[in-house]
Coordinates of C-alpha atoms in Angstrom, one line a residue:
M1 CA 0.0 0.0 0.0
T2 CA 1.4 3.4 -1.0
D3 CA 1.5 6.4 1.4
S4 CA -1.4 8.1 -0.5
W5 CA -2.4 9.8 2.7
A6 CA 0.4 12.3 2.2
T7 CA -1.3 13.9 -0.7
F8 CA -4.7 14.5 0.9
G9 CA -5.7 18.1 0.4
A10 CA -4.4 21.1 2.3
D11 CA -2.5 21.3 5.6
L12 CA -4.2 22.7 8.7
H13 CA -2.4 23.5 11.9
V14 CA -4.7 22.6 14.9
E15 CA -3.8 22.2 18.5
L16 CA -6.4 20.1 20.2
R17 CA -7.4 21.3 23.7
G18 CA -9.2 19.7 26.6
S19 CA -9.8 16.0 27.3
G20 CA -12.4 15.2 24.6
L21 CA -11.1 14.9 21.0
R22 CA -14.3 16.3 19.4
S23 CA -14.7 19.2 21.9
G24 CA -11.0 19.9 21.7
L25 CA -11.1 20.1 17.9
M26 CA -14.2 22.3 18.0
D27 CA -12.6 24.7 20.5
A28 CA -9.5 25.0 18.4
L29 CA -11.4 25.7 15.2
R30 CA -13.6 28.3 17.0
E31 CA -10.6 30.1 18.4
A32 CA -8.8 30.1 15.0
A33 CA -11.9 31.6 13.4
R34 CA -12.6 34.1 16.2
T35 CA -9.0 35.5 16.2
G36 CA -8.8 35.7 12.5
R37 CA -6.1 33.1 12.1
L38 CA -8.5 31.4 9.7
A39 CA -10.0 34.1 7.6
P40 CA -13.6 33.9 6.4
G41 CA -13.8 31.8 3.2
T42 CA -10.8 29.6 4.1
R43 CA -11.3 26.1 2.9
L44 CA -10.7 23.4 5.5
P45 CA -9.3 20.0 4.7
S46 CA -11.7 17.2 4.2
S47 CA -12.8 15.2 7.3
R48 CA -10.8 12.2 6.0
S49 CA -7.6 14.2 5.4
L50 CA -7.8 16.1 8.8
A51 CA -8.5 12.8 10.6
V52 CA -5.4 11.2 9.2
D53 CA -3.3 14.2 10.0
L54 CA -4.5 14.4 13.6
G55 CA -4.6 10.6 14.1
I56 CA -8.2 10.5 15.1
A57 CA -11.4 8.9 13.8
R58 CA -12.9 10.4 10.7
N59 CA -16.4 10.5 12.3
T60 CA -15.0 12.6 15.1
V61 CA -13.9 15.3 12.6
A62 CA -17.1 15.0 10.6
D63 CA -19.2 15.5 13.8
A64 CA -17.1 18.5 14.8
Y65 CA -17.6 20.1 11.4
A66 CA -21.3 19.4 11.4
E67 CA -21.8 21.0 14.8
L68 CA -19.7 24.1 13.9
V69 CA -21.8 24.5 10.8
A70 CA -24.9 24.4 12.9
E71 CA -23.4 27.1 15.2
G72 CA -22.5 29.3 12.2
W73 CA -18.8 29.1 12.5
L74 CA -18.4 27.0 9.3
T75 CA -20.4 26.6 6.0
A76 CA -20.7 23.4 4.0
Q77 CA -21.9 23.3 0.4
Q78 CA -21.8 20.5 -2.2
G79 CA -18.8 20.8 -4.4
S80 CA -17.3 23.7 -2.4
G81 CA -16.2 21.8 0.7
T82 CA -16.2 23.1 4.3
R83 CA -15.2 26.7 4.8
V84 CA -14.9 29.3 7.5
A85 CA -18.0 31.3 7.6
G86 CA -18.1 35.1 7.2
R87 CA -18.4 36.8 10.5
A88 CA -20.9 39.7 11.1
V89 CA -19.2 43.1 11.0
P90 CA -19.8 45.2 14.2
R91 CA -22.3 48.0 13.6
K92 CA -20.7 51.4 13.4
P93 CA -22.0 54.2 15.7
P94 CA -23.8 57.0 14.0
A95 CA -21.7 59.8 12.6
G96 CA -20.3 62.1 15.3
V97 CA -21.0 59.6 18.1
L98 CA -18.0 57.8 19.6
P99 CA -18.0 54.9 22.1
A100 CA -17.2 55.9 25.7
G101 CA -13.5 56.3 26.3
V102 CA -12.6 56.7 22.6
V103 CA -10.7 59.9 21.7
R104 CA -11.3 61.3 18.2
A105 CA -8.2 61.0 16.1
R106 CA -7.0 63.7 13.9
P107 CA -8.2 63.3 10.3
A108 CA -5.7 61.5 8.1
R109 CA -3.6 63.6 5.8
R110 CA -5.1 63.5 2.3
R111 CA -3.1 61.4 -0.1
P112 CA -1.8 63.5 -3.1
T113 CA -3.6 63.0 -6.4
Y114 CA -0.4 63.3 -8.3
S115 CA 3.3 62.8 -7.6
L116 CA 6.3 64.3 -9.4
H117 CA 8.9 62.9 -7.0
A118 CA 12.2 62.1 -8.7
G119 CA 13.8 58.7 -8.8
T120 CA 11.1 56.4 -10.0
P121 CA 10.7 55.3 -13.6
D122 CA 7.4 54.8 -15.4
L123 CA 6.3 51.5 -13.8
A124 CA 3.3 51.1 -16.1
S125 CA 5.8 50.7 -19.0
F126 CA 7.5 47.7 -17.6
P127 CA 7.9 45.3 -20.6
R128 CA 5.8 42.5 -19.1
A129 CA 5.3 40.4 -22.3
E130 CA 9.0 40.5 -23.3
W131 CA 10.1 39.8 -19.7
L132 CA 7.8 36.8 -19.5
K133 CA 9.2 35.5 -22.8
A134 CA 12.8 35.9 -21.5
A135 CA 11.8 34.2 -18.2
R136 CA 10.3 31.2 -20.0
R137 CA 13.4 30.8 -22.2
A138 CA 15.7 31.2 -19.2
L139 CA 13.8 28.7 -17.1
T140 CA 13.7 26.2 -19.9
S141 CA 17.5 26.3 -20.5
A142 CA 18.6 26.8 -16.9
P143 CA 21.0 24.2 -15.7
H144 CA 20.0 22.2 -12.6
E145 CA 22.7 23.7 -10.5
A146 CA 21.1 27.1 -11.0
F147 CA 18.6 26.1 -8.4
G148 CA 21.3 25.7 -5.7
Y149 CA 22.8 28.3 -3.4
G150 CA 25.1 29.5 -6.2
D151 CA 28.1 31.7 -6.5
S152 CA 28.2 34.8 -4.3
L153 CA 29.4 36.8 -7.3
G154 CA 26.1 36.0 -9.1
R155 CA 25.2 33.9 -12.1
I156 CA 27.9 33.7 -14.7
E157 CA 25.4 34.0 -17.5
L158 CA 24.3 37.5 -16.3
R159 CA 27.9 38.6 -15.4
S160 CA 29.0 37.6 -18.9
V161 CA 26.2 39.4 -20.7
L162 CA 26.7 42.5 -18.5
A163 CA 30.4 42.6 -19.2
D164 CA 29.6 42.9 -23.0
Y165 CA 26.7 45.3 -22.5
L166 CA 28.5 47.7 -20.2
A167 CA 31.6 47.8 -22.4
R168 CA 29.5 48.6 -25.4
A169 CA 26.9 51.0 -23.9
R170 CA 28.7 52.7 -21.0
G171 CA 32.4 52.4 -21.9
V172 CA 33.1 50.3 -18.8
Y173 CA 36.1 47.9 -18.6
A174 CA 34.2 44.9 -17.4
D175 CA 35.4 41.3 -17.0
P176 CA 32.8 38.7 -15.8
G177 CA 35.2 37.8 -13.0
R178 CA 35.1 41.4 -11.7
I179 CA 31.3 41.8 -11.6
V180 CA 29.2 41.1 -8.5
I181 CA 25.4 41.0 -8.7
C182 CA 23.6 42.5 -5.7
S183 CA 20.0 43.2 -4.7
G184 CA 19.8 46.8 -5.7
F185 CA 22.2 49.8 -5.4
V186 CA 21.7 50.1 -1.6
H187 CA 22.7 46.5 -1.1
G188 CA 25.9 47.2 -3.1
L189 CA 26.6 50.3 -1.1
M190 CA 26.2 48.4 2.1
L191 CA 28.7 45.9 1.0
M192 CA 31.2 48.6 0.0
G193 CA 30.7 50.3 3.3
K194 CA 31.6 47.1 5.1
V195 CA 34.6 46.5 2.9
L196 CA 35.9 50.1 3.4
R197 CA 35.5 49.8 7.1
R198 CA 37.5 46.6 7.2
R199 CA 40.2 48.5 5.2
R200 CA 40.3 51.0 8.0
V201 CA 38.8 53.8 5.9
R202 CA 37.2 56.4 8.2
E203 CA 35.7 58.9 5.8
V204 CA 33.9 58.7 2.5
A205 CA 33.2 62.0 0.8
V206 CA 29.8 62.5 -0.7
E207 CA 28.3 65.1 -3.0
S208 CA 26.8 68.0 -1.1
Y209 CA 23.5 67.2 -2.9
G210 CA 22.3 63.6 -3.0
L211 CA 20.2 61.0 -1.2
D212 CA 20.4 60.9 2.6
V213 CA 19.6 57.1 2.5
H214 CA 23.0 56.6 0.9
W215 CA 24.8 58.9 3.4
N216 CA 23.0 57.2 6.3
L217 CA 24.1 53.7 5.1
L218 CA 27.7 54.8 5.1
T219 CA 27.3 56.4 8.6
E220 CA 25.8 53.1 9.9
A221 CA 28.9 51.3 8.6
G222 CA 31.0 53.6 10.9
L223 CA 32.1 56.0 8.2
R224 CA 32.0 59.8 8.3
T225 CA 30.6 61.5 5.2
P226 CA 32.1 65.0 4.6
A227 CA 30.4 66.9 1.8
L228 CA 32.0 67.7 -1.5
P229 CA 30.6 70.9 -3.0
V230 CA 28.6 70.8 -6.2
D231 CA 28.1 73.6 -8.8
E232 CA 27.1 73.9 -12.4
L233 CA 30.1 71.8 -13.5
G234 CA 29.3 68.9 -11.1
S235 CA 31.3 68.0 -8.0
Q236 CA 34.3 70.1 -7.2
T237 CA 36.7 67.2 -7.2
G238 CA 39.7 69.5 -6.9
E239 CA 38.6 69.8 -3.2
L240 CA 39.3 66.1 -2.5
D241 CA 43.0 66.8 -1.8
A242 CA 42.0 69.1 1.1
L243 CA 39.9 66.3 2.7
R244 CA 42.8 64.6 4.3
G245 CA 41.0 61.8 6.0
V246 CA 38.9 60.7 3.0
G247 CA 39.6 57.2 1.6
A248 CA 36.8 57.1 -0.9
V249 CA 34.2 59.3 -2.6
L250 CA 30.7 58.5 -3.7
M251 CA 29.7 60.3 -7.0
T252 CA 27.1 60.5 -9.8
P253 CA 29.4 61.7 -12.6
A254 CA 27.2 61.0 -15.6
H255 CA 24.2 62.9 -14.3
Q256 CA 24.6 64.4 -10.9
F257 CA 21.6 63.8 -8.6
P258 CA 19.7 66.0 -8.1
T259 CA 21.2 69.0 -10.0
G260 CA 21.3 67.0 -13.3
V261 CA 24.7 68.2 -14.5
P262 CA 27.4 65.9 -15.9
L263 CA 30.8 66.1 -14.3
H264 CA 33.1 68.4 -16.3
P265 CA 36.0 66.5 -18.1
D266 CA 38.6 68.4 -16.1
R267 CA 37.0 67.4 -12.9
R268 CA 36.7 63.8 -14.0
A269 CA 40.4 63.8 -14.6
A270 CA 41.0 65.4 -11.2
A271 CA 39.0 62.8 -9.4
V272 CA 41.0 60.0 -11.0
D273 CA 44.2 61.8 -10.3
W274 CA 43.2 62.1 -6.6
A275 CA 42.4 58.3 -6.4
R276 CA 45.7 57.3 -8.0
G277 CA 47.7 59.7 -5.8
S278 CA 46.0 58.9 -2.5
G279 CA 45.2 55.3 -3.0
G280 CA 41.5 56.1 -2.6
L281 CA 38.5 54.7 -4.4
I282 CA 35.8 56.3 -6.4
L283 CA 32.3 54.8 -6.0
E284 CA 30.5 55.6 -9.2
D285 CA 26.7 55.6 -9.1
D286 CA 25.6 55.3 -12.7
Y287 CA 21.9 55.3 -11.7
D288 CA 20.3 56.5 -15.0
G289 CA 23.2 56.6 -17.5
E290 CA 21.2 55.1 -20.3
F291 CA 18.8 58.1 -20.6
R292 CA 20.2 61.1 -22.5
Y293 CA 18.4 63.3 -25.0
D294 CA 20.2 66.4 -26.2
R295 CA 23.9 65.4 -25.7
Q296 CA 26.4 62.8 -26.7
P297 CA 26.6 59.9 -24.3
V298 CA 28.8 60.5 -21.3
G299 CA 30.8 57.4 -20.7
A300 CA 31.4 55.9 -17.3
L301 CA 34.2 57.3 -15.2
Q302 CA 35.4 53.8 -14.6
G303 CA 36.8 53.6 -18.1
L304 CA 39.5 56.1 -17.0
D305 CA 40.9 53.8 -14.3
P306 CA 39.2 50.4 -13.6
E307 CA 41.6 49.8 -10.7
R308 CA 40.5 52.9 -8.8
V309 CA 36.8 53.1 -9.6
V310 CA 34.0 50.9 -8.4
Y311 CA 31.3 51.1 -11.0
M312 CA 27.7 50.6 -9.6
G313 CA 24.8 50.2 -12.0
T314 CA 21.2 49.0 -11.5
A315 CA 18.1 47.9 -13.4
S316 CA 15.9 50.1 -11.1
K317 CA 15.6 53.1 -13.4
S318 CA 15.9 51.3 -16.8
L319 CA 13.4 48.6 -15.9
A320 CA 11.9 48.7 -12.3
P321 CA 13.2 48.9 -8.8
G322 CA 11.1 45.9 -7.8
L323 CA 13.4 43.6 -9.6
R324 CA 16.1 44.2 -7.0
L325 CA 18.9 43.7 -9.4
A326 CA 22.1 45.7 -9.5
W327 CA 25.8 45.1 -10.3
M328 CA 29.2 46.3 -9.3
V329 CA 32.3 46.2 -11.5
L330 CA 35.2 46.1 -9.1
P331 CA 38.9 46.7 -9.1
E332 CA 40.6 43.3 -9.2
E333 CA 41.9 43.6 -5.6
L334 CA 38.4 44.1 -4.2
V335 CA 36.6 41.1 -5.8
G336 CA 37.5 38.7 -3.0
E337 CA 36.7 41.1 -0.2
V338 CA 33.3 42.1 -1.6
A339 CA 32.4 38.4 -2.3
E340 CA 33.3 37.6 1.3
A341 CA 31.2 40.5 2.6
K342 CA 28.3 39.4 0.4
G343 CA 28.5 35.8 1.3
S344 CA 28.2 36.6 5.0
V345 CA 25.1 38.7 4.5
D346 CA 23.3 37.5 1.4
R347 CA 24.8 34.6 -0.5
A348 CA 23.2 35.4 -3.8
S349 CA 20.4 37.3 -5.5
S350 CA 17.5 35.3 -7.1
A351 CA 19.1 33.0 -9.7
L352 CA 15.9 33.0 -11.9
D353 CA 15.7 36.8 -12.0
Q354 CA 19.4 36.9 -12.9
L355 CA 19.0 34.4 -15.7
T356 CA 15.9 36.2 -17.0
L357 CA 17.8 39.5 -17.1
A358 CA 20.7 37.8 -18.9
E359 CA 18.3 36.5 -21.5
F360 CA 16.5 39.8 -21.7
I361 CA 19.8 41.6 -22.5
A362 CA 21.2 39.0 -24.8
S363 CA 18.1 38.9 -26.9
G364 CA 18.3 42.6 -27.6
A365 CA 15.0 43.3 -25.7
Y366 CA 16.8 45.4 -23.1
D367 CA 18.3 47.7 -25.8
R368 CA 14.9 48.0 -27.5
H369 CA 13.2 48.8 -24.2
V370 CA 15.8 51.5 -23.2
R371 CA 15.5 53.1 -26.6
G372 CA 11.7 53.1 -26.4
M373 CA 11.7 54.6 -22.9
R374 CA 14.3 57.2 -24.0
L375 CA 11.8 58.5 -26.6
R376 CA 8.9 58.3 -24.1
Y377 CA 10.8 60.2 -21.4
R378 CA 12.0 62.8 -23.9
R379 CA 8.4 63.5 -25.0
R380 CA 7.5 63.9 -21.3
R381 CA 10.4 66.3 -20.8
D382 CA 9.5 68.4 -23.8
Q383 CA 5.9 68.6 -22.7
L384 CA 7.1 69.8 -19.3
V385 CA 9.4 72.5 -20.8
R386 CA 6.6 73.7 -23.2
A387 CA 4.1 74.0 -20.3
L388 CA 6.5 76.0 -18.2
A389 CA 7.4 78.3 -21.1
E390 CA 3.7 79.0 -21.7
R391 CA 2.5 79.3 -18.1
A392 CA 5.6 80.1 -16.0
P393 CA 8.0 81.8 -18.3
D394 CA 10.1 83.2 -15.5
I395 CA 11.0 79.8 -14.2
R396 CA 14.5 78.6 -15.3
V397 CA 14.7 74.9 -16.1
S398 CA 18.0 72.9 -15.9
G399 CA 19.3 69.4 -15.8
I400 CA 17.2 68.3 -18.7
A401 CA 19.7 66.9 -21.2
A402 CA 19.5 63.5 -19.6
G403 CA 17.8 61.5 -16.8
L404 CA 14.3 61.4 -15.5
H405 CA 13.9 64.7 -13.7
A406 CA 14.3 68.5 -14.2
V407 CA 15.3 71.2 -11.8
L408 CA 13.1 74.3 -11.6
E409 CA 14.8 77.3 -10.1
L410 CA 12.5 79.4 -7.9
P411 CA 12.7 83.0 -6.6
P412 CA 14.7 83.2 -3.3
G413 CA 12.8 82.2 -0.3
T414 CA 9.8 80.6 -2.1
E415 CA 10.7 76.9 -2.1
G416 CA 8.6 76.0 1.0
S417 CA 5.6 78.0 -0.1
V418 CA 5.6 76.5 -3.6
I419 CA 5.7 73.0 -2.2
Q420 CA 2.8 73.9 0.1
A421 CA 0.9 75.4 -2.8
A422 CA 1.5 72.2 -4.8
A423 CA 0.1 70.2 -1.9
W424 CA -3.1 72.2 -2.0
Q425 CA -3.3 71.3 -5.7
G426 CA -3.1 67.6 -4.8
L427 CA 0.5 67.4 -6.1
A428 CA 3.5 65.9 -4.2
V429 CA 6.8 67.5 -5.2
E430 CA 10.2 68.0 -3.5
G431 CA 12.5 70.9 -3.1
V432 CA 16.2 70.7 -3.8
S433 CA 16.9 71.5 -0.1
R434 CA 15.5 68.0 0.6
F435 CA 18.6 66.6 -0.9
R436 CA 21.2 68.9 0.6
H437 CA 23.8 67.4 2.9
K438 CA 23.6 68.7 6.5
D439 CA 27.1 70.1 6.3
A440 CA 26.5 72.0 3.0
P441 CA 25.5 75.7 3.0
P442 CA 22.1 76.7 1.7
G443 CA 21.9 77.1 -2.0
K444 CA 19.3 78.3 -4.5
D445 CA 15.6 77.6 -4.0
A446 CA 14.4 75.0 -6.6
L447 CA 12.0 72.1 -7.2
V448 CA 13.2 68.7 -8.3
V449 CA 10.5 67.5 -10.7
G450 CA 10.4 63.8 -11.7
Y451 CA 8.5 63.5 -15.0
A452 CA 8.7 59.7 -15.4
T453 CA 6.4 58.7 -12.6
P454 CA 2.8 59.8 -13.5
A455 CA 0.6 57.5 -15.6
D456 CA -0.4 58.8 -19.0
S457 CA -3.9 59.4 -17.6
G458 CA -2.5 61.6 -14.8
W459 CA 0.3 63.4 -16.6
A460 CA -1.8 66.3 -17.9
G461 CA -3.3 66.9 -14.5
A462 CA 0.1 66.7 -12.8
L463 CA 1.5 69.3 -15.2
D464 CA -1.5 71.6 -14.6
A465 CA -1.2 71.3 -10.8
L466 CA 2.5 72.1 -11.0
C467 CA 2.0 75.2 -13.2
R468 CA -0.8 76.5 -10.9
A469 CA 1.5 76.2 -7.9
L470 CA 4.4 78.1 -9.4
P471 CA 4.9 81.8 -8.7

């Protein structure tokens, strides 16, 4: 006789209480339904299956089910099985009347109708059909060992494809053996923070405008983050020599976030010269390097010196942040240290997602998607610029030659009031001061407007709300 009992229906965790089996089972099921552990509509195992699991007679379970149906705790219908019954919803008191002892809470803040926050791509344009095709091909051809724990560097299929793509599209010197796959840029930065701390680095310079989540991660790793000034030519990399304790610098050279300017060639050279002379490292955040519109592509800084630059890229802007896929191209001497740090925290990212992305890139679907999104974002940007020229001609727009956001310069002292006016229009938008390092002096008032996020149906409304809020 085979162990066919092992395939009976669904599992149900029940702790029998009391001395009687039937009453103990009924009490346990009542309690599970009363507390919500078993939600209304949950289908219970058949009486035969549950009896086998609990090691009791089938009639005992059937009798318990029948009595709980009679009490209203369960329902039983032909062909639908036995399910947890829907419980009555307590009646609400009349409007304005609160039960004794209940204090009226403040009304919840109204959720914005529109958002022009920077940093998020158009999620509605994720290439679902092409991604699904790539996933099917990847799953069909995946070797059996891909379902094991895997290499902490990441799947060799993805690392090989990325090496070719990054060399071709971003000018990166990339060998598969020097690429580490991680679960997003933040994960990669956490690993680098850990490695730098082990190397006795005490300070990592950061741009005076950027994301506090990145600065905080470095601080949590035990690193200080002095601010490197930013102007219309990008980071003032000539100031690195004056920061004596700095062992590394975190930068966005292709498209500084949030000011939107590329790092000037002289300053790129100065950064590399500093790294060579001091033995420091440059952490290059190439967060949206694929998206440029009115300029020639700006290659990755890493190409100037692969042994002094850690190149960090991600699929979060080109595809979607929910994929949690990013990559680091490392100097050769760092590969073992980063792999060790990653292995002790997170052995490997999802193998199936890595294989799917590898297939997506190798098939040409990634290039097609990026080109399509480049056109889409350029149209959005052009519509934003036209709307501002017509309705707010005194507002200067910058940082629009590339990326997914624009910077709108405001009259001095008006940033806070414009953000509040936008909120009254149902629009969420951020000021540039939101991204200023705590040690950096105040700069110009401006809005950082992300034009990728709104759905097509909400884009016109978001633009209208923005223009009404501007002075």
